C-alpha cells in the first residue's frame, strides 16, 4: 500500500508540471478567437433535422422524406456521449424525427411516419433505452415544455398544450389549415412564443391564454431565443432578426444582422449564435454575437449557397462545443471560445509571501461587483444587493460568509506588523481619512493607482509625498488605524479613466477589481453599471486582471474512457472513481473561510481552501456522485505548528446551514497528506484543532493616587495576557477613542487626559483569533476641580 502511494506521488508531480505548462499556454493563447469548423465524420447522415443537448450526451434526430433504406437514413434518434466522437442509434427507427426536447430526465420526440399504427409523440425516461407512445397527435412540427406545460406545434391545427404530462391535450386555436402550421415554438418558465406563417403569439401564463405580438406579424418569424428579458425572433425570409429587451413588449430590428434569413438561434454562456447567409462569401454560415446581440460576425462555417443551418446543439465541456446540422451536408462542430479575460499584469503581491497562493488564500473580503461604492453617499447601494457580495468569479456570497457588501477593494488577512511593499513602482503619497487610517497611495505610470489602508504610524514611508518607490520597496506595516476591528491590509485599485494624471476625479467610477471579471456565465455588473446622481451621470469601469500571478484554477472534462480521472491543482487533487458519464469539473483555489465561521478550537490550515464543482453536458451543476470522489491535499508542515495532528481533517461548507462540516479523513504524517472521500462537491478546506484551546484573556492593572473614583495623577496602565505560558506572537491592542484608532501595547503607559477616558482593549492570539473587547472607564481629575456635574459618559471633561 505504501509503495503504491510513493509511485502515485511521483506520477502526480509530473502531472503538476504539465498542468503548469498548460496554464501558461492557456494564458498566452487566450486572445486567439478563431473558430474552426470540423465535419463530424462519425455520423454519416446528412438529414439530421434536430440536435438536442442532454446531461449525458447530444441527441440527433433524423428526418428524411423519401425512399427509406440502407444504413442512413434510419430516420430515428442517435446519441453521442463523447463530444461527437462516436454515435449510437437509440430508437424510433423509420419514424422520421421532426423535433426533440429534453426536459428533466425525459426525452420527447415528435415523429412523421406511422409504424404499426402508432405515430405522433413519443417519450423516453431512460435516455432512449425504451420508448413509449405519448399521444397519437395530429402531425407535429415542434415540441417544447416548461415545468408545467408541454407545448406541441402541428402542421394544420396550431398548438396543443398539456398540463398533465401528456395524458390530456387542449387545442389552443380554433380552426385548421395552412394558416395554422406552427413554424417556431420556444418555451421558458416566464414566456412561451409560437409562430404561424403570418402571426406570432405569446403566453405568459403557461399556455392558459395567448395574445398576438403584432409588431412581428408578416415577417415570416420561425425561430426564437428567450434569454431572461431578452427575446430574439428570427425571420425565415429576408426580414432579418428582431429583439425585445422587455419580455416581448416592444421590438426592434437588429440592424447589424442585416435583412437575411435567420436559420436557428442558440445561446451558450454569454454568446448568441444564429445561422445566416453571408453576402460577401455567398454561402451560409453561423454568426456569433458576444455583445448581447448588437453586432454579429461570421464564425467561418463554410456551408454552400443552398444549404442552411437546420439545428444547433451545444455541449458543456472544456472547451465547450457548438454543433450545427447543415441540410444535405451533415453535422459540423467547433470549439466555443471562452470569454477573454483582459490582462494588464503589473502588480506584485504587496507583502513578502511564502506561497503565491497567499494572494487568494488571504482574502477576507472581496471587491463587490454589484456595488463597490462603500461610503459613497450620493447613490446608496440597492436594497436587494446590500446583504451580499458578488466577487470576480461571479459567486454571490451572502453575509456573513464573505463580508462585506459594497466593498471597493480587497481585505487581506495579515499579521500586525507585516511589512507592506509597493506592488509596482510609482509616486507614493500619504493620505488620511477617519475610516482609512494611515494610507499610502501610489500613482503608477501606466494610469493605475494602488491604495494601502490601515497602516501603522511606525515606519510609514511618508507623511507627505509624492516620493518615488520601486516595486518591492517597503511602504509601511500592517496596523489598526482607521475603521478596522483587526489587523489587515485594505488594498484597492483605481483607474485614471480620462488619462489626466489625476485620480481625484476618478472616484467613484474608477474603482476596478485587480482580479478582473472571470465569469463566463454572466457579464460584469460593475462594468455595465449606469446611474445618475447629483454629481452627474456615471458608469462603472471594466475590470482588468492586473496581478503578475494567476490564481490557480483548472477546468477539465472527465471522460469515462480516459486513463486518468484526476484533476490536480497544485497541492490539491480530486480523483473521480469509475465515472459513468462524461462531465466537466472545475477546481479553484479559494479564499480562507471567514474568521467568524469557525471557532476557538479549530484553525484553518493555510493554502487548503478550494472549490470543486462538476457540470453535466448541459452545464448544470452535478449535485451528487454515485461513485466516490477521492480528495487529497498536501499541506505545508509549517502550517501545522500548534495543531493536534490527530484532528487534521477535511471540512466542507454547508451552504444551507452556513457551517463547516467535517468529512471523515485520514492524515498521513509522513507525506503531510489529508485524504477523504466525498459524494458531493462543494467548497472545501482543511482544519485542525489547536493544541491550546483555552481562550486568551487580558487583564488590566491601573495604578495611581485616587480620590474616590477619580485619579489625581496620570494613571499607569499595564496589560497582562492570561492562559498562555508563552506570550510570544500575542498582541494586545488598545483604543482611547472608542475604537476609532488602535495602538499596539508594547510597554506600560500613562493616560494624561483630564476627564473620562473610555479605554478599550483586546488581545489576539498566535492563530489570529481576537478576544472579545474589554472596556474600562477611567476618571482623571488632575487639577482638583469639582466633579459633581459630570453626567455624560464619553463626554469631554467639563466643569461649571
Ligand atoms: Zn477593506
mmCIF file of C-alpha atoms and ligand atoms in Angstrom, residues 365 374 404 407-412 453-454 488-492, ligand 1:
data_model
loop_
_atom_site.group_PDB
_atom_site.id
_atom_site.type_symbol
_atom_site.label_atom_id
_atom_site.label_comp_id
_atom_site.label_asym_id
_atom_site.label_seq_id
_atom_site.Cartn_x
_atom_site.Cartn_y
_atom_site.Cartn_z
ATOM 1 C CA UNK A 365 -13.308 40.446 1.767
ATOM 2 C CA UNK A 374 -18.690 51.819 0.204
ATOM 3 C CA UNK A 404 -18.783 42.633 3.353
ATOM 4 C CA UNK A 407 -16.528 46.738 -0.641
ATOM 5 C CA UNK A 408 -14.451 48.536 -3.295
ATOM 6 C CA UNK A 409 -11.199 46.644 -2.733
ATOM 7 C CA UNK A 410 -9.693 43.606 -1.057
ATOM 8 C CA UNK A 411 -9.041 42.871 2.583
ATOM 9 C CA UNK A 412 -6.027 40.640 3.068
ATOM 10 C CA UNK A 453 -5.012 51.399 4.139
ATOM 11 C CA UNK A 454 -4.885 50.937 7.938
ATOM 12 C CA UNK A 488 -5.437 43.583 7.849
ATOM 13 C CA UNK A 489 -4.466 45.347 4.648
ATOM 14 C CA UNK A 490 -7.209 47.039 2.680
ATOM 15 C CA UNK A 491 -5.927 47.170 -0.905
ATOM 16 C CA UNK A 492 -7.716 48.814 -3.782
HETATM 17 ZN ZN1 LIG B 1 -11.431 46.779 3.288
#
